[in-house]
mmCIF file of C-alpha atoms in Angstrom:
data_model
loop_
_atom_site.group_PDB
_atom_site.id
_atom_site.type_symbol
_atom_site.label_atom_id
_atom_site.label_comp_id
_atom_site.label_asym_id
_atom_site.label_seq_id
_atom_site.Cartn_x
_atom_site.Cartn_y
_atom_site.Cartn_z
ATOM 1 C CA UNK A 1 -14.100 42.296 -24.456
ATOM 2 C CA UNK A 2 -17.305 40.367 -23.924
ATOM 3 C CA UNK A 3 -20.550 41.658 -25.373
ATOM 4 C CA UNK A 4 -22.654 43.018 -22.512
ATOM 5 C CA UNK A 5 -25.352 40.397 -23.085
ATOM 6 C CA UNK A 6 -22.740 37.657 -22.665
ATOM 7 C CA UNK A 7 -21.907 38.808 -19.135
ATOM 8 C CA UNK A 8 -23.202 36.675 -16.227
ATOM 9 C CA UNK A 9 -26.626 37.408 -14.829
ATOM 10 C CA UNK A 10 -26.785 39.018 -11.393
ATOM 11 C CA UNK A 11 -29.972 37.109 -10.535
ATOM 12 C CA UNK A 12 -29.920 35.548 -7.104
ATOM 13 C CA UNK A 13 -29.406 36.443 -3.457
ATOM 14 C CA UNK A 14 -26.653 38.929 -2.601
ATOM 15 C CA UNK A 15 -25.612 38.747 1.052
ATOM 16 C CA UNK A 16 -22.824 40.043 3.265
ATOM 17 C CA UNK A 17 -23.554 43.647 2.312
ATOM 18 C CA UNK A 18 -23.313 46.968 4.134
ATOM 19 C CA UNK A 19 -25.618 49.558 2.589
ATOM 20 C CA UNK A 20 -24.062 53.002 2.286
ATOM 21 C CA UNK A 21 -26.076 55.742 4.012
ATOM 22 C CA UNK A 22 -29.132 56.699 1.941
ATOM 23 C CA UNK A 23 -28.352 54.028 -0.673
ATOM 24 C CA UNK A 24 -31.830 52.581 -0.087
ATOM 25 C CA UNK A 25 -34.242 55.175 1.247
ATOM 26 C CA UNK A 26 -36.770 52.653 2.584
ATOM 27 C CA UNK A 27 -34.247 50.561 4.557
ATOM 28 C CA UNK A 28 -33.531 51.795 8.118
ATOM 29 C CA UNK A 29 -29.887 52.705 8.702
ATOM 30 C CA UNK A 30 -29.466 50.021 11.368
ATOM 31 C CA UNK A 31 -30.613 47.387 8.884
ATOM 32 C CA UNK A 32 -27.924 48.330 6.411
ATOM 33 C CA UNK A 33 -25.093 46.728 8.382
ATOM 34 C CA UNK A 34 -26.016 43.164 7.411
ATOM 35 C CA UNK A 35 -28.122 43.628 4.318
ATOM 36 C CA UNK A 36 -29.221 41.506 1.397
ATOM 37 C CA UNK A 37 -30.426 42.207 -2.120
ATOM 38 C CA UNK A 38 -32.491 39.849 -4.246
ATOM 39 C CA UNK A 39 -32.177 40.241 -8.022
ATOM 40 C CA UNK A 40 -34.732 38.570 -10.266
ATOM 41 C CA UNK A 41 -34.822 38.910 -14.053
ATOM 42 C CA UNK A 42 -32.478 41.875 -13.916
ATOM 43 C CA UNK A 43 -34.442 43.867 -11.357
ATOM 44 C CA UNK A 44 -34.254 44.268 -7.595
ATOM 45 C CA UNK A 45 -36.980 42.054 -6.146
ATOM 46 C CA UNK A 46 -36.218 42.723 -2.489
ATOM 47 C CA UNK A 47 -33.736 44.684 -0.337
ATOM 48 C CA UNK A 48 -33.377 44.876 3.402
ATOM 49 C CA UNK A 49 -31.853 43.372 6.531
ATOM 50 C CA UNK A 50 -30.544 39.832 6.011
ATOM 51 C CA UNK A 51 -32.475 38.687 9.083
ATOM 52 C CA UNK A 52 -35.736 39.835 7.497
ATOM 53 C CA UNK A 53 -35.240 37.996 4.198
ATOM 54 C CA UNK A 54 -38.530 36.389 3.102
ATOM 55 C CA UNK A 55 -38.247 32.577 3.161
ATOM 56 C CA UNK A 56 -39.154 32.366 -0.522
ATOM 57 C CA UNK A 57 -35.758 33.863 -1.411
ATOM 58 C CA UNK A 58 -33.590 31.851 0.975
ATOM 59 C CA UNK A 59 -32.742 29.051 -1.485
ATOM 60 C CA UNK A 60 -31.731 31.261 -4.413
ATOM 61 C CA UNK A 61 -28.189 31.039 -5.824
ATOM 62 C CA UNK A 62 -26.033 33.118 -3.511
ATOM 63 C CA UNK A 63 -23.401 35.820 -4.023
ATOM 64 C CA UNK A 64 -21.390 36.547 -0.865
ATOM 65 C CA UNK A 65 -20.377 40.192 -0.738
ATOM 66 C CA UNK A 66 -18.008 39.543 2.195
ATOM 67 C CA UNK A 67 -18.891 42.753 3.968
ATOM 68 C CA UNK A 68 -18.680 45.000 0.919
ATOM 69 C CA UNK A 69 -20.070 48.519 1.038
ATOM 70 C CA UNK A 70 -22.964 48.931 -1.416
ATOM 71 C CA UNK A 71 -24.114 52.033 -3.254
ATOM 72 C CA UNK A 72 -26.535 52.564 -6.065
ATOM 73 C CA UNK A 73 -24.893 52.642 -9.470
ATOM 74 C CA UNK A 74 -23.338 56.045 -10.068
ATOM 75 C CA UNK A 75 -24.874 58.517 -12.523
ATOM 76 C CA UNK A 76 -22.810 60.899 -14.676
ATOM 77 C CA UNK A 77 -25.420 63.493 -15.586
ATOM 78 C CA UNK A 78 -23.456 65.903 -17.823
ATOM 79 C CA UNK A 79 -20.991 64.740 -20.479
ATOM 80 C CA UNK A 80 -19.942 65.592 -24.029
ATOM 81 C CA UNK A 81 -18.495 62.126 -24.600
ATOM 82 C CA UNK A 82 -18.791 61.898 -28.405
ATOM 83 C CA UNK A 83 -16.436 64.161 -30.365
ATOM 84 C CA UNK A 84 -13.507 64.124 -32.749
ATOM 85 C CA UNK A 85 -9.938 65.018 -31.897
ATOM 86 C CA UNK A 86 -8.642 66.582 -28.695
ATOM 87 C CA UNK A 87 -7.566 70.046 -27.516
ATOM 88 C CA UNK A 88 -4.382 69.651 -25.489
ATOM 89 C CA UNK A 89 -2.952 72.706 -27.248
ATOM 90 C CA UNK A 90 -5.647 74.883 -25.672
ATOM 91 C CA UNK A 91 -4.703 73.590 -22.254
ATOM 92 C CA UNK A 92 -1.188 74.868 -22.952
ATOM 93 C CA UNK A 93 -2.595 78.218 -24.146
ATOM 94 C CA UNK A 94 -4.532 78.697 -20.932
ATOM 95 C CA UNK A 95 -1.446 77.842 -18.886
ATOM 96 C CA UNK A 96 0.336 80.593 -20.815
ATOM 97 C CA UNK A 97 -2.344 83.071 -19.761
ATOM 98 C CA UNK A 98 -5.055 82.957 -22.442
ATOM 99 C CA UNK A 99 -8.649 83.312 -21.224
ATOM 100 C CA UNK A 100 -11.579 81.133 -22.284
ATOM 101 C CA UNK A 101 -12.749 83.934 -24.595
ATOM 102 C CA UNK A 102 -9.247 84.463 -26.051
ATOM 103 C CA UNK A 103 -8.924 80.763 -26.861
ATOM 104 C CA UNK A 104 -12.261 80.891 -28.678
ATOM 105 C CA UNK A 105 -11.281 84.045 -30.569
ATOM 106 C CA UNK A 106 -8.088 82.309 -31.774
ATOM 107 C CA UNK A 107 -10.118 79.584 -33.481
ATOM 108 C CA UNK A 108 -9.997 77.177 -30.580
ATOM 109 C CA UNK A 109 -12.734 76.266 -28.174
ATOM 110 C CA UNK A 110 -15.889 74.519 -29.245
ATOM 111 C CA UNK A 111 -15.437 75.313 -32.944
ATOM 112 C CA UNK A 112 -12.135 73.405 -32.944
ATOM 113 C CA UNK A 113 -13.971 70.273 -31.820
ATOM 114 C CA UNK A 114 -16.696 70.985 -34.369
ATOM 115 C CA UNK A 115 -14.182 70.803 -37.199
ATOM 116 C CA UNK A 116 -12.734 67.517 -35.941
ATOM 117 C CA UNK A 117 -16.177 66.023 -35.333
ATOM 118 C CA UNK A 118 -17.442 66.972 -38.769
ATOM 119 C CA UNK A 119 -14.363 65.369 -40.337
ATOM 120 C CA UNK A 120 -14.959 62.021 -38.590
ATOM 121 C CA UNK A 121 -17.489 59.448 -39.720
ATOM 122 C CA UNK A 122 -19.846 57.683 -37.341
ATOM 123 C CA UNK A 123 -17.674 54.602 -36.879
ATOM 124 C CA UNK A 124 -14.638 56.734 -36.121
ATOM 125 C CA UNK A 125 -16.536 58.722 -33.502
ATOM 126 C CA UNK A 126 -17.741 55.468 -31.963
ATOM 127 C CA UNK A 127 -14.229 54.019 -31.874
ATOM 128 C CA UNK A 128 -12.928 57.143 -30.125
ATOM 129 C CA UNK A 129 -15.787 57.409 -27.628
ATOM 130 C CA UNK A 130 -16.042 53.745 -26.592
ATOM 131 C CA UNK A 131 -12.777 53.637 -24.580
ATOM 132 C CA UNK A 132 -13.806 56.827 -22.788
ATOM 133 C CA UNK A 133 -17.107 55.268 -21.828
ATOM 134 C CA UNK A 134 -15.415 52.074 -20.637
ATOM 135 C CA UNK A 135 -13.183 54.100 -18.327
ATOM 136 C CA UNK A 136 -16.163 55.963 -16.848
ATOM 137 C CA UNK A 137 -18.047 52.717 -16.368
ATOM 138 C CA UNK A 138 -15.107 51.311 -14.404
ATOM 139 C CA UNK A 139 -15.826 53.919 -11.727
ATOM 140 C CA UNK A 140 -19.238 52.341 -11.156
ATOM 141 C CA UNK A 141 -21.260 54.517 -13.539
ATOM 142 C CA UNK A 142 -24.556 52.856 -14.503
ATOM 143 C CA UNK A 143 -26.288 55.777 -16.227
ATOM 144 C CA UNK A 144 -24.836 58.626 -18.236
ATOM 145 C CA UNK A 145 -25.913 61.626 -20.251
ATOM 146 C CA UNK A 146 -24.250 62.202 -23.622
ATOM 147 C CA UNK A 147 -24.777 65.538 -25.380
ATOM 148 C CA UNK A 148 -24.408 66.467 -29.009
ATOM 149 C CA UNK A 149 -23.205 69.980 -29.788
ATOM 150 C CA UNK A 150 -19.980 69.363 -31.699
ATOM 151 C CA UNK A 151 -21.678 68.933 -35.051
ATOM 152 C CA UNK A 152 -23.706 72.151 -35.311
ATOM 153 C CA UNK A 153 -25.311 70.910 -38.530
ATOM 154 C CA UNK A 154 -28.078 68.372 -38.898
ATOM 155 C CA UNK A 155 -26.057 65.473 -40.298
ATOM 156 C CA UNK A 156 -23.243 65.916 -37.789
ATOM 157 C CA UNK A 157 -25.476 66.371 -34.746
ATOM 158 C CA UNK A 158 -27.342 63.284 -35.934
ATOM 159 C CA UNK A 159 -24.235 61.122 -36.071
ATOM 160 C CA UNK A 160 -23.220 62.204 -32.567
ATOM 161 C CA UNK A 161 -26.601 61.198 -31.184
ATOM 162 C CA UNK A 162 -26.611 57.936 -33.129
ATOM 163 C CA UNK A 163 -23.208 57.061 -31.671
ATOM 164 C CA UNK A 164 -24.493 57.835 -28.181
ATOM 165 C CA UNK A 165 -27.388 55.419 -28.680
ATOM 166 C CA UNK A 166 -25.004 52.709 -29.974
ATOM 167 C CA UNK A 167 -22.748 53.137 -26.979
ATOM 168 C CA UNK A 168 -25.608 52.520 -24.594
ATOM 169 C CA UNK A 169 -26.812 49.451 -26.436
ATOM 170 C CA UNK A 170 -23.376 47.867 -26.811
ATOM 171 C CA UNK A 171 -22.180 48.525 -23.259
ATOM 172 C CA UNK A 172 -25.390 47.858 -21.382
ATOM 173 C CA UNK A 173 -25.604 51.271 -19.755
ATOM 174 C CA UNK A 174 -28.514 53.686 -19.567
ATOM 175 C CA UNK A 175 -27.684 56.578 -21.902
ATOM 176 C CA UNK A 176 -29.775 59.742 -21.969
ATOM 177 C CA UNK A 177 -29.132 61.746 -25.127
ATOM 178 C CA UNK A 178 -29.308 65.530 -25.017
ATOM 179 C CA UNK A 179 -29.502 67.694 -28.137
ATOM 180 C CA UNK A 180 -27.143 70.655 -27.727
ATOM 181 C CA UNK A 181 -27.396 72.207 -31.158
ATOM 182 C CA UNK A 182 -27.300 75.644 -29.502
ATOM 183 C CA UNK A 183 -23.787 75.088 -28.169
ATOM 184 C CA UNK A 184 -21.885 77.556 -30.334
ATOM 185 C CA UNK A 185 -22.355 79.469 -33.565
ATOM 186 C CA UNK A 186 -20.921 77.477 -36.490
ATOM 187 C CA UNK A 187 -18.518 79.353 -38.776
ATOM 188 C CA UNK A 188 -20.897 79.324 -41.745
ATOM 189 C CA UNK A 189 -23.426 81.294 -39.667
ATOM 190 C CA UNK A 190 -20.990 83.999 -38.491
ATOM 191 C CA UNK A 191 -22.947 87.155 -37.723
ATOM 192 C CA UNK A 192 -26.281 85.328 -38.221
ATOM 193 C CA UNK A 193 -27.054 83.757 -34.877
ATOM 194 C CA UNK A 194 -30.791 84.300 -35.359
ATOM 195 C CA UNK A 195 -30.739 82.304 -38.581
ATOM 196 C CA UNK A 196 -28.829 79.497 -36.906
ATOM 197 C CA UNK A 197 -31.272 79.324 -33.978
ATOM 198 C CA UNK A 198 -34.086 79.097 -36.540
ATOM 199 C CA UNK A 199 -32.262 76.136 -38.118
ATOM 200 C CA UNK A 200 -31.892 74.503 -34.690
ATOM 201 C CA UNK A 201 -35.531 75.019 -33.733
ATOM 202 C CA UNK A 202 -37.345 74.535 -37.036
ATOM 203 C CA UNK A 203 -35.350 71.804 -38.743
ATOM 204 C CA UNK A 204 -32.717 70.068 -36.646
ATOM 205 C CA UNK A 205 -34.582 69.458 -33.400
ATOM 206 C CA UNK A 206 -37.895 68.255 -34.898
ATOM 207 C CA UNK A 207 -36.152 65.880 -37.295
ATOM 208 C CA UNK A 208 -33.837 64.415 -34.656
ATOM 209 C CA UNK A 209 -36.691 64.034 -32.199
ATOM 210 C CA UNK A 210 -38.745 62.294 -34.873
ATOM 211 C CA UNK A 211 -35.936 59.731 -35.192
ATOM 212 C CA UNK A 212 -36.071 59.057 -31.443
ATOM 213 C CA UNK A 213 -32.587 60.431 -30.868
ATOM 214 C CA UNK A 214 -33.398 63.153 -28.326
ATOM 215 C CA UNK A 215 -34.246 62.689 -24.642
ATOM 216 C CA UNK A 216 -33.699 66.327 -23.601
ATOM 217 C CA UNK A 217 -32.641 69.696 -25.049
ATOM 218 C CA UNK A 218 -29.814 71.905 -23.802
ATOM 219 C CA UNK A 219 -28.315 75.271 -24.764
ATOM 220 C CA UNK A 220 -25.306 77.407 -23.843
ATOM 221 C CA UNK A 221 -26.608 80.765 -22.644
ATOM 222 C CA UNK A 222 -23.547 82.983 -22.378
ATOM 223 C CA UNK A 223 -21.997 86.081 -23.919
ATOM 224 C CA UNK A 224 -19.736 83.922 -26.117
ATOM 225 C CA UNK A 225 -22.672 81.706 -27.126
ATOM 226 C CA UNK A 226 -26.407 82.525 -27.236
ATOM 227 C CA UNK A 227 -28.545 85.247 -25.749
ATOM 228 C CA UNK A 228 -31.421 84.846 -23.338
ATOM 229 C CA UNK A 229 -33.942 85.444 -26.131
ATOM 230 C CA UNK A 230 -32.278 82.907 -28.423
ATOM 231 C CA UNK A 231 -32.178 80.367 -25.600
ATOM 232 C CA UNK A 232 -35.881 80.863 -24.974
ATOM 233 C CA UNK A 233 -36.616 80.119 -28.639
ATOM 234 C CA UNK A 234 -34.843 76.769 -28.183
ATOM 235 C CA UNK A 235 -36.862 76.044 -25.039
ATOM 236 C CA UNK A 236 -40.092 76.906 -26.837
ATOM 237 C CA UNK A 237 -39.231 74.484 -29.638
ATOM 238 C CA UNK A 238 -38.455 71.744 -27.105
ATOM 239 C CA UNK A 239 -41.717 72.387 -25.284
ATOM 240 C CA UNK A 240 -43.703 72.061 -28.506
ATOM 241 C CA UNK A 241 -42.177 68.597 -28.932
ATOM 242 C CA UNK A 242 -42.778 67.585 -25.322
ATOM 243 C CA UNK A 243 -39.048 67.390 -24.520
ATOM 244 C CA UNK A 244 -37.540 68.477 -21.180
ATOM 245 C CA UNK A 245 -34.889 71.178 -21.125
ATOM 246 C CA UNK A 246 -31.551 71.761 -19.415
ATOM 247 C CA UNK A 247 -29.122 74.678 -19.546
ATOM 248 C CA UNK A 248 -25.440 75.557 -19.414
ATOM 249 C CA UNK A 249 -26.098 78.546 -17.185
ATOM 250 C CA UNK A 250 -24.164 81.295 -15.451
ATOM 251 C CA UNK A 251 -20.720 79.786 -16.039
ATOM 252 C CA UNK A 252 -18.883 82.950 -17.095
ATOM 253 C CA UNK A 253 -21.399 85.640 -16.186
ATOM 254 C CA UNK A 254 -24.929 86.079 -14.838
ATOM 255 C CA UNK A 255 -27.135 86.034 -17.930
ATOM 256 C CA UNK A 256 -30.330 85.168 -16.066
ATOM 257 C CA UNK A 257 -30.410 81.800 -17.794
ATOM 258 C CA UNK A 258 -31.162 79.771 -14.680
ATOM 259 C CA UNK A 259 -34.329 81.737 -13.954
ATOM 260 C CA UNK A 260 -35.403 81.352 -17.594
ATOM 261 C CA UNK A 261 -34.742 77.598 -17.535
ATOM 262 C CA UNK A 262 -36.663 77.249 -14.292
ATOM 263 C CA UNK A 263 -39.689 78.912 -15.905
ATOM 264 C CA UNK A 264 -39.630 76.061 -18.411
ATOM 265 C CA UNK A 265 -39.376 73.446 -15.666
ATOM 266 C CA UNK A 266 -35.776 72.565 -16.512
ATOM 267 C CA UNK A 267 -34.416 69.266 -15.267
ATOM 268 C CA UNK A 268 -31.138 70.976 -14.415
ATOM 269 C CA UNK A 269 -29.010 74.072 -14.695
ATOM 270 C CA UNK A 270 -25.304 73.328 -14.942
ATOM 271 C CA UNK A 271 -22.045 75.138 -14.005
ATOM 272 C CA UNK A 272 -23.640 78.058 -12.066
ATOM 273 C CA UNK A 273 -20.517 79.858 -10.852
ATOM 274 C CA UNK A 274 -22.272 83.231 -11.309
ATOM 275 C CA UNK A 275 -25.753 82.148 -10.218
ATOM 276 C CA UNK A 276 -27.800 84.902 -8.582
ATOM 277 C CA UNK A 277 -30.164 84.761 -5.616
ATOM 278 C CA UNK A 278 -33.048 85.196 -8.053
ATOM 279 C CA UNK A 279 -31.824 82.215 -10.056
ATOM 280 C CA UNK A 280 -31.572 80.091 -6.923
ATOM 281 C CA UNK A 281 -35.097 80.992 -5.869
ATOM 282 C CA UNK A 282 -36.460 80.159 -9.321
ATOM 283 C CA UNK A 283 -34.660 76.803 -9.373
ATOM 284 C CA UNK A 284 -35.994 75.917 -5.946
ATOM 285 C CA UNK A 285 -39.537 76.767 -6.988
ATOM 286 C CA UNK A 286 -39.267 74.676 -10.156
ATOM 287 C CA UNK A 287 -37.484 71.709 -8.560
ATOM 288 C CA UNK A 288 -34.548 72.178 -10.918
ATOM 289 C CA UNK A 289 -31.300 70.407 -10.011
ATOM 290 C CA UNK A 290 -28.053 72.376 -9.745
ATOM 291 C CA UNK A 291 -25.319 70.388 -11.526
ATOM 292 C CA UNK A 292 -21.849 71.234 -10.243
ATOM 293 C CA UNK A 293 -18.906 70.664 -12.575
ATOM 294 C CA UNK A 294 -15.662 70.892 -10.603
ATOM 295 C CA UNK A 295 -13.580 69.478 -13.458
ATOM 296 C CA UNK A 296 -14.233 72.539 -15.614
ATOM 297 C CA UNK A 297 -13.724 74.852 -12.644
ATOM 298 C CA UNK A 298 -10.350 73.198 -11.995
ATOM 299 C CA UNK A 299 -9.170 73.046 -15.605
ATOM 300 C CA UNK A 300 -10.069 76.684 -16.253
ATOM 301 C CA UNK A 301 -8.430 77.672 -12.951
ATOM 302 C CA UNK A 302 -11.604 79.546 -12.083
ATOM 303 C CA UNK A 303 -11.832 81.557 -8.880
ATOM 304 C CA UNK A 304 -15.587 82.222 -8.784
ATOM 305 C CA UNK A 305 -17.141 79.431 -6.731
ATOM 306 C CA UNK A 306 -20.731 78.369 -7.302
ATOM 307 C CA UNK A 307 -22.954 79.657 -4.455
ATOM 308 C CA UNK A 308 -22.930 76.338 -2.594
ATOM 309 C CA UNK A 309 -24.113 77.614 0.776
ATOM 310 C CA UNK A 310 -26.984 79.549 -0.800
ATOM 311 C CA UNK A 311 -28.048 76.483 -2.803
ATOM 312 C CA UNK A 312 -27.822 74.370 0.344
ATOM 313 C CA UNK A 313 -29.847 76.848 2.388
ATOM 314 C CA UNK A 314 -32.514 77.074 -0.324
ATOM 315 C CA UNK A 315 -32.816 73.289 -0.511
ATOM 316 C CA UNK A 316 -31.834 73.094 -4.193
ATOM 317 C CA UNK A 317 -30.591 69.548 -4.907
ATOM 318 C CA UNK A 318 -26.966 69.518 -6.042
ATOM 319 C CA UNK A 319 -25.631 66.948 -8.499
ATOM 320 C CA UNK A 320 -21.979 66.421 -9.443
ATOM 321 C CA UNK A 321 -20.740 65.367 -12.870
ATOM 322 C CA UNK A 322 -17.572 65.015 -14.932
ATOM 323 C CA UNK A 323 -18.617 67.399 -17.727
ATOM 324 C CA UNK A 324 -16.272 65.232 -19.791
ATOM 325 C CA UNK A 325 -15.309 67.258 -22.861
ATOM 326 C CA UNK A 326 -12.106 67.787 -24.841
ATOM 327 C CA UNK A 327 -11.604 71.438 -23.970
ATOM 328 C CA UNK A 328 -12.397 72.277 -20.373
ATOM 329 C CA UNK A 329 -12.868 69.012 -18.477
ATOM 330 C CA UNK A 330 -10.961 66.098 -20.017
ATOM 331 C CA UNK A 331 -11.595 63.842 -17.027
ATOM 332 C CA UNK A 332 -12.775 60.247 -17.115
ATOM 333 C CA UNK A 333 -13.322 59.660 -13.393
ATOM 334 C CA UNK A 334 -16.571 60.534 -11.668
ATOM 335 C CA UNK A 335 -15.013 59.587 -8.320
ATOM 336 C CA UNK A 336 -12.316 62.201 -8.870
ATOM 337 C CA UNK A 337 -15.126 64.725 -9.327
ATOM 338 C CA UNK A 338 -16.593 63.583 -5.998
ATOM 339 C CA UNK A 339 -13.277 64.450 -4.358
ATOM 340 C CA UNK A 340 -13.079 67.798 -6.152
ATOM 341 C CA UNK A 341 -16.643 68.663 -5.199
ATOM 342 C CA UNK A 342 -15.637 68.199 -1.582
ATOM 343 C CA UNK A 343 -12.228 69.865 -1.707
ATOM 344 C CA UNK A 344 -12.945 72.720 -4.118
ATOM 345 C CA UNK A 345 -16.648 73.365 -3.517
ATOM 346 C CA UNK A 346 -16.805 72.269 0.141
ATOM 347 C CA UNK A 347 -19.589 69.733 -0.288
ATOM 348 C CA UNK A 348 -19.880 67.238 2.538
ATOM 349 C CA UNK A 349 -19.262 63.579 1.702
ATOM 350 C CA UNK A 350 -22.990 62.714 1.933
ATOM 351 C CA UNK A 351 -23.813 65.665 -0.335
ATOM 352 C CA UNK A 352 -21.208 64.637 -2.902
ATOM 353 C CA UNK A 353 -22.352 61.000 -2.941
ATOM 354 C CA UNK A 354 -25.982 62.057 -3.294
ATOM 355 C CA UNK A 355 -24.722 64.272 -6.118
ATOM 356 C CA UNK A 356 -23.573 61.282 -8.175
ATOM 357 C CA UNK A 357 -26.533 59.054 -7.316
ATOM 358 C CA UNK A 358 -30.037 60.276 -6.525
ATOM 359 C CA UNK A 359 -29.650 63.953 -7.439
ATOM 360 C CA UNK A 360 -27.785 63.097 -10.653
ATOM 361 C CA UNK A 361 -30.561 60.664 -11.577
ATOM 362 C CA UNK A 362 -33.111 63.410 -11.004
ATOM 363 C CA UNK A 363 -31.118 65.734 -13.267
ATOM 364 C CA UNK A 364 -31.655 63.217 -16.082
ATOM 365 C CA UNK A 365 -35.323 62.512 -15.362
ATOM 366 C CA UNK A 366 -34.346 59.056 -14.059
ATOM 367 C CA UNK A 367 -35.366 59.457 -10.424
ATOM 368 C CA UNK A 368 -37.841 56.573 -10.675
ATOM 369 C CA UNK A 369 -35.277 54.046 -11.916
ATOM 370 C CA UNK A 370 -31.754 55.095 -10.912
ATOM 371 C CA UNK A 371 -29.825 56.681 -8.081
ATOM 372 C CA UNK A 372 -31.290 54.743 -5.153
ATOM 373 C CA UNK A 373 -31.891 51.070 -4.458
ATOM 374 C CA UNK A 374 -35.461 49.834 -4.148
ATOM 375 C CA UNK A 375 -37.585 46.858 -5.105
ATOM 376 C CA UNK A 376 -38.883 47.082 -8.661
ATOM 377 C CA UNK A 377 -35.948 49.114 -9.977
ATOM 378 C CA UNK A 378 -33.369 47.808 -12.460
ATOM 379 C CA UNK A 379 -30.427 46.144 -10.712
ATOM 380 C CA UNK A 380 -27.747 48.845 -10.839
ATOM 381 C CA UNK A 381 -25.477 48.754 -7.810
ATOM 382 C CA UNK A 382 -21.795 48.676 -6.858
ATOM 383 C CA UNK A 383 -19.996 46.670 -4.173
ATOM 384 C CA UNK A 384 -16.915 48.469 -2.869
ATOM 385 C CA UNK A 385 -14.169 46.806 -0.841
ATOM 386 C CA UNK A 386 -13.938 49.859 1.410
ATOM 387 C CA UNK A 387 -14.402 50.385 5.135
ATOM 388 C CA UNK A 388 -16.413 53.582 4.910
ATOM 389 C CA UNK A 389 -18.326 55.584 2.295
ATOM 390 C CA UNK A 390 -16.032 58.560 2.980
ATOM 391 C CA UNK A 391 -13.308 56.632 1.135
ATOM 392 C CA UNK A 392 -15.235 57.165 -2.106
ATOM 393 C CA UNK A 393 -14.405 60.864 -1.783
ATOM 394 C CA UNK A 394 -11.035 60.448 -0.076
ATOM 395 C CA UNK A 395 -8.848 58.473 -2.468
ATOM 396 C CA UNK A 396 -7.195 60.189 -5.429
ATOM 397 C CA UNK A 397 -6.577 57.885 -8.377
ATOM 398 C CA UNK A 398 -7.029 54.614 -6.533
ATOM 399 C CA UNK A 399 -9.029 51.951 -8.355
ATOM 400 C CA UNK A 400 -10.727 50.355 -5.367
ATOM 401 C CA UNK A 401 -11.750 46.702 -5.922
ATOM 402 C CA UNK A 402 -15.389 46.722 -6.856
ATOM 403 C CA UNK A 403 -18.140 44.564 -8.240
ATOM 404 C CA UNK A 404 -20.457 46.385 -10.625
ATOM 405 C CA UNK A 405 -23.968 45.151 -11.341
ATOM 406 C CA UNK A 406 -25.340 47.073 -14.303
ATOM 407 C CA UNK A 407 -28.728 46.454 -15.886
ATOM 408 C CA UNK A 408 -28.982 43.144 -14.069
ATOM 409 C CA UNK A 409 -25.624 41.731 -15.190
ATOM 410 C CA UNK A 410 -22.297 41.435 -13.424
ATOM 411 C CA UNK A 411 -20.275 43.864 -15.489
ATOM 412 C CA UNK A 412 -17.175 43.789 -13.293
ATOM 413 C CA UNK A 413 -16.260 41.480 -10.438
ATOM 414 C CA UNK A 414 -13.824 42.095 -7.597
ATOM 415 C CA UNK A 415 -11.461 39.171 -7.040
ATOM 416 C CA UNK A 416 -12.596 38.694 -3.454
ATOM 417 C CA UNK A 417 -16.176 38.207 -4.543
ATOM 418 C CA UNK A 418 -15.346 36.153 -7.595
ATOM 419 C CA UNK A 419 -14.224 33.249 -5.397
ATOM 420 C CA UNK A 420 -17.430 33.245 -3.387
ATOM 421 C CA UNK A 421 -20.165 33.338 -6.012
ATOM 422 C CA UNK A 422 -22.405 30.333 -5.593
#
């Protein structure tokens, strides 16, 4: 596989494009039927109707999209991509009737991945995570969040975050790292959750942030994880360091975590199957994104739907993500999650596509650079050989021909376009 920096530059004039609805907020819908994009030095220099192209760009090297549908690069805003081992046995346990809590009580769950992650060195974790990332990128992903949380000790959380940084650098993808030290109670702290939260807040987080390894801070606020008070201690530590917060909230019960996170201006609250009206109101007031994770809902065979209609009515932006993790969402297709968000959660196609572009970017604090197409932004966009944007939610398992421009380079090229590049 070529090094990302050896891939061809996307600089030049891209023509023969059909902009997907809302792909470029400042381009009128009628102008999206015969659109053009100018890329210069890895950034979008101009986008709009082909007929309105400024003369200064007319002589640039040309890429003929041949009528391809164009979206912004997709954003996967909630993943646990770096870990050791796998947990297929737990999948079998759940099929046999075990609950999430029963799996955890039997020594499975997060702690199982902790043991495997601690046993692996940094290079091993990288070698296991890289193919997963490559598969996600093939779906058109141009930005991704990668959480820690399977180390639960300084040196092991550190190696997870270091691997996440390496993955971004080597594959030319925007990676936002999230410290999730408060993911579960490690075995050596059994019965001493307060002591472990002190370790997270007073030692682990400051040291990792000082190394530049942390872009945001997350926690798992749930009866099998950490209390509301313990979660707030983590948020207070993040605030002292000037780091934004996120939260695994209201997945198994209503703990009031979403309202707490909103008080701290959280970028997002994620899962939300048991979200209350008070939590929705707090998220709306704070501008916090609701991240929907249909892969976990599906894998756990959950029956409690997130309050989609209430979120919609309140105007809370809804993102969609893979939640890739070894226990409850072992998926490597963001487009499959788009389909599941529509079929399981009843999102409309425009809502689901916004959920993996502009709202997902907002959930990572990347709204100014990712999720929509505009002049001055990095060139992250995807050309799809599809008739209609609804096909992005419609197909199950199909690898539609696509050309992916990521960080200003042509990372993947559809055969139809490959013949026409000037």
